[in-house]
Amino acid sequence: MSFLVNEGANMRRKRWFFLVPVAIAAFIFIGGEVVMRLWNWLLPGLFGWQHITFWQGLGLLLLCRILFGGLGHAGPRGRGCRPGRMTPEERAKFRDVLLTRWGGAEGESGGNKQPA
């Protein structure tokens, strides 16, 4: 009986093994195609820029991902620098640094910069 349970788990793994690369390839193709079509639809008419190919659209998508989204799963939300994960001492230190730089001359919590 345990042989049948293991066989079912193996079949699911094999299915995922083939579906994941297909899904990734489809996502890449659709992303490049959408960027290319949007570019070619909007920018030549608005600004007089040239039409781009699928590969240029894919490169533009990758460039935007690198510049604005980062690479990997540790993007802006996964770095652990959110206030909810800080200790009270870290929060107070962070608040003092921000006030020193942007809001207060002396770096006290709650203090405002005095006009000169």
Tab-separated table of N, CA and C in Angstrom:
chain	number	residue	atom	x	y	z
A	1	MET	N	0.815	-1.199	0.000
A	1	MET	CA	0.000	0.000	0.000
A	1	MET	C	0.864	1.271	0.000
A	2	SER	N	1.971	1.250	0.759
A	2	SER	CA	2.841	2.434	0.776
A	2	SER	C	3.506	2.652	-0.579
A	3	PHE	N	3.665	1.579	-1.344
A	3	PHE	CA	4.220	1.697	-2.690
A	3	PHE	C	3.344	2.576	-3.561
A	4	LEU	N	2.018	2.460	-3.432
A	4	LEU	CA	1.095	3.268	-4.219
A	4	LEU	C	1.154	4.741	-3.819
A	5	VAL	N	1.323	5.004	-2.536
A	5	VAL	CA	1.420	6.390	-2.066
A	5	VAL	C	2.681	7.038	-2.631
A	6	ASN	N	3.798	6.328	-2.568
A	6	ASN	CA	5.052	6.865	-3.101
A	6	ASN	C	4.972	7.055	-4.606
A	7	GLU	N	4.300	6.141	-5.288
A	7	GLU	CA	4.163	6.258	-6.741
A	7	GLU	C	3.369	7.515	-7.107
A	8	GLY	N	2.311	7.835	-6.347
A	8	GLY	CA	1.525	9.053	-6.598
A	8	GLY	C	2.349	10.310	-6.388
A	9	ALA	N	3.185	10.327	-5.356
A	9	ALA	CA	4.039	11.487	-5.088
A	9	ALA	C	5.074	11.637	-6.200
A	10	ASN	N	5.612	10.534	-6.679
A	10	ASN	CA	6.587	10.597	-7.769
A	10	ASN	C	5.953	11.121	-9.049
A	11	MET	N	4.716	10.732	-9.326
A	11	MET	CA	4.032	11.217	-10.528
A	11	MET	C	3.816	12.727	-10.454
A	12	ARG	N	3.454	13.219	-9.272
A	12	ARG	CA	3.256	14.666	-9.111
A	12	ARG	C	4.569	15.417	-9.306
A	13	ARG	N	5.665	14.866	-8.778
A	13	ARG	CA	6.971	15.510	-8.958
A	13	ARG	C	7.358	15.535	-10.429
A	14	LYS	N	7.113	14.433	-11.139
A	14	LYS	CA	7.441	14.379	-12.563
A	14	LYS	C	6.618	15.395	-13.342
A	15	ARG	N	5.359	15.541	-12.984
A	15	ARG	CA	4.509	16.513	-13.659
A	15	ARG	C	5.042	17.926	-13.432
A	16	TRP	N	5.388	18.259	-12.193
A	16	TRP	CA	5.936	19.580	-11.896
A	16	TRP	C	7.271	19.782	-12.578
A	17	PHE	N	8.059	18.714	-12.674
A	17	PHE	CA	9.370	18.796	-13.309
A	17	PHE	C	9.244	19.259	-14.756
A	18	PHE	N	8.181	18.868	-15.432
A	18	PHE	CA	7.975	19.272	-16.815
A	18	PHE	C	7.164	20.566	-16.928
A	19	LEU	N	6.286	20.837	-15.993
A	19	LEU	CA	5.440	22.024	-16.079
A	19	LEU	C	6.172	23.309	-15.714
A	20	VAL	N	7.080	23.253	-14.768
A	20	VAL	CA	7.769	24.467	-14.322
A	20	VAL	C	8.584	25.099	-15.449
A	21	PRO	N	9.429	24.357	-16.178
A	21	PRO	CA	10.162	25.004	-17.285
A	21	PRO	C	9.238	25.544	-18.378
A	22	VAL	N	8.149	24.839	-18.651
A	22	VAL	CA	7.201	25.316	-19.662
A	22	VAL	C	6.550	26.614	-19.190
A	23	ALA	N	6.180	26.682	-17.913
A	23	ALA	CA	5.556	27.893	-17.378
A	23	ALA	C	6.541	29.065	-17.391
A	24	ILE	N	7.790	28.814	-17.056
A	24	ILE	CA	8.799	29.883	-17.077
A	24	ILE	C	9.004	30.391	-18.499
A	25	ALA	N	9.118	29.474	-19.458
A	25	ALA	CA	9.308	29.871	-20.856
A	25	ALA	C	8.103	30.664	-21.359
A	26	ALA	N	6.889	30.237	-20.993
A	26	ALA	CA	5.680	30.959	-21.417
A	26	ALA	C	5.647	32.356	-20.804
A	27	PHE	N	6.029	32.468	-19.540
A	27	PHE	CA	6.036	33.762	-18.861
A	27	PHE	C	7.038	34.712	-19.526
A	28	ILE	N	8.219	34.206	-19.864
A	28	ILE	CA	9.235	35.023	-20.527
A	28	ILE	C	8.751	35.462	-21.903
A	29	PHE	N	8.180	34.525	-22.656
A	29	PHE	CA	7.697	34.851	-23.998
A	29	PHE	C	6.584	35.892	-23.944
A	30	ILE	N	5.632	35.698	-23.045
A	30	ILE	CA	4.505	36.640	-22.939
A	30	ILE	C	5.003	38.008	-22.489
A	31	GLY	N	5.940	38.041	-21.530
A	31	GLY	CA	6.478	39.320	-21.068
A	31	GLY	C	7.176	40.088	-22.164
A	32	GLY	N	8.023	39.401	-22.931
A	32	GLY	CA	8.725	40.064	-24.042
A	32	GLY	C	7.763	40.540	-25.118
A	33	GLU	N	6.766	39.728	-25.405
A	33	GLU	CA	5.781	40.087	-26.429
A	33	GLU	C	4.944	41.294	-25.996
A	34	VAL	N	4.547	41.330	-24.738
A	34	VAL	CA	3.741	42.449	-24.236
A	34	VAL	C	4.550	43.748	-24.274
A	35	VAL	N	5.809	43.700	-23.824
A	35	VAL	CA	6.651	44.905	-23.844
A	35	VAL	C	6.845	45.389	-25.279
A	36	MET	N	7.129	44.449	-26.194
A	36	MET	CA	7.347	44.826	-27.591
A	36	MET	C	6.099	45.474	-28.183
A	37	ARG	N	4.948	44.860	-27.972
A	37	ARG	CA	3.713	45.387	-28.562
A	37	ARG	C	3.326	46.744	-27.963
A	38	LEU	N	3.481	46.893	-26.644
A	38	LEU	CA	3.168	48.183	-26.022
A	38	LEU	C	4.110	49.272	-26.529
A	39	TRP	N	5.388	48.952	-26.615
A	39	TRP	CA	6.366	49.925	-27.120
A	39	TRP	C	6.007	50.340	-28.538
A	40	ASN	N	5.785	49.333	-29.400
A	40	ASN	CA	5.515	49.618	-30.811
A	40	ASN	C	4.165	50.299	-31.021
A	41	TRP	N	3.256	50.131	-30.098
A	41	TRP	CA	1.953	50.765	-30.207
A	41	TRP	C	2.006	52.222	-29.747
A	42	LEU	N	2.740	52.484	-28.663
A	42	LEU	CA	2.710	53.819	-28.059
A	42	LEU	C	3.851	54.745	-28.487
A	43	LEU	N	5.074	54.309	-28.351
A	43	LEU	CA	6.197	55.230	-28.433
A	43	LEU	C	6.509	55.756	-29.830
A	44	PRO	N	6.401	54.964	-30.901
A	44	PRO	CA	6.656	55.575	-32.216
A	44	PRO	C	5.651	56.681	-32.552
A	45	GLY	N	4.398	56.511	-32.175
A	45	GLY	CA	3.401	57.533	-32.455
A	45	GLY	C	3.531	58.755	-31.570
A	46	LEU	N	3.892	58.546	-30.307
A	46	LEU	CA	3.983	59.670	-29.373
A	46	LEU	C	5.274	60.464	-29.531
A	47	PHE	N	6.392	59.768	-29.648
A	47	PHE	CA	7.686	60.441	-29.619
A	47	PHE	C	8.495	60.269	-30.901
A	48	GLY	N	8.027	59.470	-31.835
A	48	GLY	CA	8.757	59.247	-33.070
A	48	GLY	C	9.913	58.274	-32.927
A	49	TRP	N	9.905	57.457	-31.875
A	49	TRP	CA	10.973	56.492	-31.667
A	49	TRP	C	10.768	55.298	-32.589
A	50	GLN	N	11.820	54.509	-32.785
A	50	GLN	CA	11.774	53.363	-33.688
A	50	GLN	C	11.008	52.193	-33.069
A	51	HIS	N	10.536	51.312	-33.928
A	51	HIS	CA	9.920	50.069	-33.476
A	51	HIS	C	11.020	49.142	-32.973
A	52	ILE	N	10.666	48.250	-32.045
A	52	ILE	CA	11.643	47.305	-31.510
A	52	ILE	C	11.224	45.885	-31.848
A	53	THR	N	12.184	44.964	-31.768
A	53	THR	CA	11.920	43.549	-32.017
A	53	THR	C	11.551	42.861	-30.710
A	54	PHE	N	11.164	41.609	-30.819
A	54	PHE	CA	10.845	40.812	-29.629
A	54	PHE	C	12.048	40.741	-28.697
A	55	TRP	N	13.241	40.522	-29.242
A	55	TRP	CA	14.432	40.367	-28.408
A	55	TRP	C	14.797	41.682	-27.718
A	56	GLN	N	14.576	42.796	-28.385
A	56	GLN	CA	14.806	44.089	-27.737
A	56	GLN	C	13.790	44.322	-26.620
A	57	GLY	N	12.548	43.901	-26.844
A	57	GLY	CA	11.534	43.998	-25.793
A	57	GLY	C	11.876	43.135	-24.601
A	58	LEU	N	12.390	41.934	-24.870
A	58	LEU	CA	12.803	41.049	-23.785
A	58	LEU	C	13.987	41.640	-23.022
A	59	GLY	N	14.926	42.237	-23.755
A	59	GLY	CA	16.052	42.893	-23.105
A	59	GLY	C	15.621	44.084	-22.267
A	60	LEU	N	14.659	44.835	-22.764
A	60	LEU	CA	14.130	45.974	-22.017
A	60	LEU	C	13.424	45.508	-20.745
A	61	LEU	N	12.680	44.415	-20.849
A	61	LEU	CA	12.015	43.842	-19.679
A	61	LEU	C	13.042	43.403	-18.646
A	62	LEU	N	14.108	42.750	-19.082
A	62	LEU	CA	15.165	42.311	-18.174
A	62	LEU	C	15.873	43.506	-17.546
A	63	LEU	N	16.143	44.530	-18.337
A	63	LEU	CA	16.800	45.724	-17.817
A	63	LEU	C	15.950	46.398	-16.736
A	64	CYS	N	14.654	46.503	-16.981
A	64	CYS	CA	13.764	47.097	-15.975
A	64	CYS	C	13.709	46.239	-14.716
A	65	ARG	N	13.749	44.932	-14.892
A	65	ARG	CA	13.743	44.026	-13.736
A	65	ARG	C	14.999	44.232	-12.902
A	66	ILE	N	16.144	44.392	-13.572
A	66	ILE	CA	17.392	44.601	-12.845
A	66	ILE	C	17.402	45.959	-12.150
A	67	LEU	N	16.973	47.004	-12.860
A	67	LEU	CA	17.045	48.357	-12.301
A	67	LEU	C	16.015	48.607	-11.217
A	68	PHE	N	14.802	48.125	-11.409
A	68	PHE	CA	13.714	48.490	-10.506
A	68	PHE	C	13.227	47.349	-9.622
A	69	GLY	N	13.455	46.103	-10.002
A	69	GLY	CA	12.925	44.999	-9.220
A	69	GLY	C	13.958	44.146	-8.542
A	70	GLY	N	15.218	44.303	-8.888
A	70	GLY	CA	16.245	43.462	-8.329
A	70	GLY	C	16.199	42.075	-8.936
A	71	LEU	N	17.134	41.245	-8.544
A	71	LEU	CA	17.180	39.877	-9.025
A	71	LEU	C	16.999	38.937	-7.846
A	72	GLY	N	16.293	37.859	-8.050
A	72	GLY	CA	16.084	36.885	-6.994
A	72	GLY	C	14.857	37.207	-6.169
A	73	HIS	N	14.708	36.452	-5.071
A	73	HIS	CA	13.516	36.584	-4.239
A	73	HIS	C	13.696	37.574	-3.100
A	74	ALA	N	14.887	38.075	-2.884
A	74	ALA	CA	15.131	38.989	-1.775
A	74	ALA	C	14.977	40.421	-2.252
A	75	GLY	N	13.813	40.744	-2.785
A	75	GLY	CA	13.542	42.093	-3.233
A	75	GLY	C	13.300	43.022	-2.065
A	76	PRO	N	12.728	44.179	-2.314
A	76	PRO	CA	12.522	45.152	-1.255
A	76	PRO	C	11.700	44.628	-0.087
A	77	ARG	N	10.781	43.699	-0.347
A	77	ARG	CA	9.940	43.194	0.729
A	77	ARG	C	10.615	42.099	1.536
A	78	GLY	N	11.684	41.494	1.033
A	78	GLY	CA	12.275	40.357	1.700
A	78	GLY	C	13.579	40.634	2.416
A	79	ARG	N	13.958	41.877	2.591
A	79	ARG	CA	15.260	42.180	3.173
A	79	ARG	C	15.255	42.249	4.687
A	80	GLY	N	14.119	42.224	5.315
A	80	GLY	CA	14.079	42.243	6.766
A	80	GLY	C	14.292	43.611	7.363
A	81	CYS	N	14.109	44.683	6.611
A	81	CYS	CA	14.344	46.018	7.151
A	81	CYS	C	13.025	46.743	7.433
A	82	ARG	N	11.958	46.008	7.523
A	82	ARG	CA	10.677	46.636	7.826
A	82	ARG	C	10.594	46.947	9.315
A	83	PRO	N	9.896	48.010	9.694
A	83	PRO	CA	9.802	48.364	11.114
A	83	PRO	C	9.185	47.265	11.966
A	84	GLY	N	8.338	46.436	11.414
A	84	GLY	CA	7.728	45.364	12.191
A	84	GLY	C	8.724	44.324	12.658
A	85	ARG	N	9.868	44.237	12.035
A	85	ARG	CA	10.875	43.254	12.410
A	85	ARG	C	12.000	43.873	13.237
A	86	MET	N	11.923	45.159	13.508
A	86	MET	CA	12.965	45.814	14.282
A	86	MET	C	12.639	45.719	15.768
A	87	THR	N	13.694	45.665	16.568
A	87	THR	CA	13.511	45.742	18.016
A	87	THR	C	13.234	47.200	18.371
A	88	PRO	N	12.705	47.463	19.544
A	88	PRO	CA	12.455	48.865	19.928
A	88	PRO	C	13.730	49.726	19.919
A	89	GLU	N	14.869	49.131	20.277
A	89	GLU	CA	16.126	49.892	20.250
A	89	GLU	C	16.518	50.239	18.808
A	90	GLU	N	16.338	49.274	17.892
A	90	GLU	CA	16.655	49.533	16.489
A	90	GLU	C	15.729	50.597	15.911
A	91	ARG	N	14.451	50.561	16.304
A	91	ARG	CA	13.505	51.568	15.833
A	91	ARG	C	13.891	52.962	16.302
A	92	ALA	N	14.289	53.071	17.576
A	92	ALA	CA	14.686	54.375	18.121
A	92	ALA	C	15.946	54.893	17.423
A	93	LYS	N	16.907	54.007	17.179
A	93	LYS	CA	18.135	54.410	16.488
A	93	LYS	C	17.824	54.847	15.056
A	94	PHE	N	16.967	54.099	14.368
A	94	PHE	CA	16.573	54.436	13.002
A	94	PHE	C	15.855	55.780	12.966
A	95	ARG	N	14.957	56.021	13.912
A	95	ARG	CA	14.223	57.280	13.994
A	95	ARG	C	15.193	58.437	14.232
A	96	ASP	N	16.179	58.243	15.105
A	96	ASP	CA	17.154	59.299	15.378
A	96	ASP	C	18.001	59.613	14.143
A	97	VAL	N	18.384	58.573	13.395
A	97	VAL	CA	19.172	58.802	12.180
A	97	VAL	C	18.346	59.584	11.165
A	98	LEU	N	17.081	59.211	10.985
A	98	LEU	CA	16.225	59.931	10.045
A	98	LEU	C	16.012	61.376	10.467
A	99	LEU	N	15.773	61.597	11.743
A	99	LEU	CA	15.558	62.969	12.218
A	99	LEU	C	16.829	63.800	12.096
A	100	THR	N	17.977	63.180	12.317
A	100	THR	CA	19.236	63.906	12.175
A	100	THR	C	19.444	64.327	10.728
A	101	ARG	N	19.170	63.397	9.821
A	101	ARG	CA	19.393	63.697	8.407
A	101	ARG	C	18.348	64.618	7.819
A	102	TRP	N	17.086	64.387	8.150
A	102	TRP	CA	16.014	65.060	7.426
A	102	TRP	C	15.147	65.970	8.265
A	103	GLY	N	15.016	65.706	9.547
A	103	GLY	CA	14.010	66.458	10.267
A	103	GLY	C	14.485	67.255	11.456
A	104	GLY	N	15.617	66.961	12.035
A	104	GLY	CA	16.031	67.663	13.233
A	104	GLY	C	17.518	67.927	13.235
A	105	ALA	N	17.912	69.069	13.804
A	105	ALA	CA	19.321	69.436	13.821
A	105	ALA	C	20.083	68.650	14.881
A	106	GLU	N	19.411	68.317	16.010
A	106	GLU	CA	20.121	67.682	17.113
A	106	GLU	C	19.910	66.180	17.172
A	107	GLY	N	18.997	65.625	16.368
A	107	GLY	CA	18.806	64.189	16.313
A	107	GLY	C	17.917	63.638	17.404
A	108	GLU	N	17.201	64.489	18.135
A	108	GLU	CA	16.303	64.005	19.166
A	108	GLU	C	15.019	63.496	18.531
A	109	SER	N	14.417	62.520	19.171
A	109	SER	CA	13.145	62.013	18.673
A	109	SER	C	12.061	63.054	18.886
A	110	GLY	N	11.332	63.356	17.858
A	110	GLY	CA	10.233	64.309	17.958
A	110	GLY	C	10.667	65.754	17.810
A	111	GLY	N	11.948	66.024	17.693
A	111	GLY	CA	12.418	67.405	17.577
A	111	GLY	C	12.308	67.911	16.147
A	112	ASN	N	12.040	69.181	15.991
A	112	ASN	CA	11.988	69.797	14.673
A	112	ASN	C	13.194	70.690	14.484
A	113	LYS	N	13.575	70.876	13.257
A	113	LYS	CA	14.714	71.730	12.942
A	113	LYS	C	14.321	73.185	13.232
A	114	GLN	N	15.154	73.868	13.958
A	114	GLN	CA	14.898	75.267	14.297
A	114	GLN	C	15.332	76.145	13.127
A	115	PRO	N	14.502	77.109	12.736
A	115	PRO	CA	14.900	78.001	11.645
A	115	PRO	C	16.082	78.856	12.060
A	116	ALA	N	16.984	79.103	11.118
A	116	ALA	CA	18.207	79.870	11.429
A	116	ALA	C	17.980	81.339	11.248
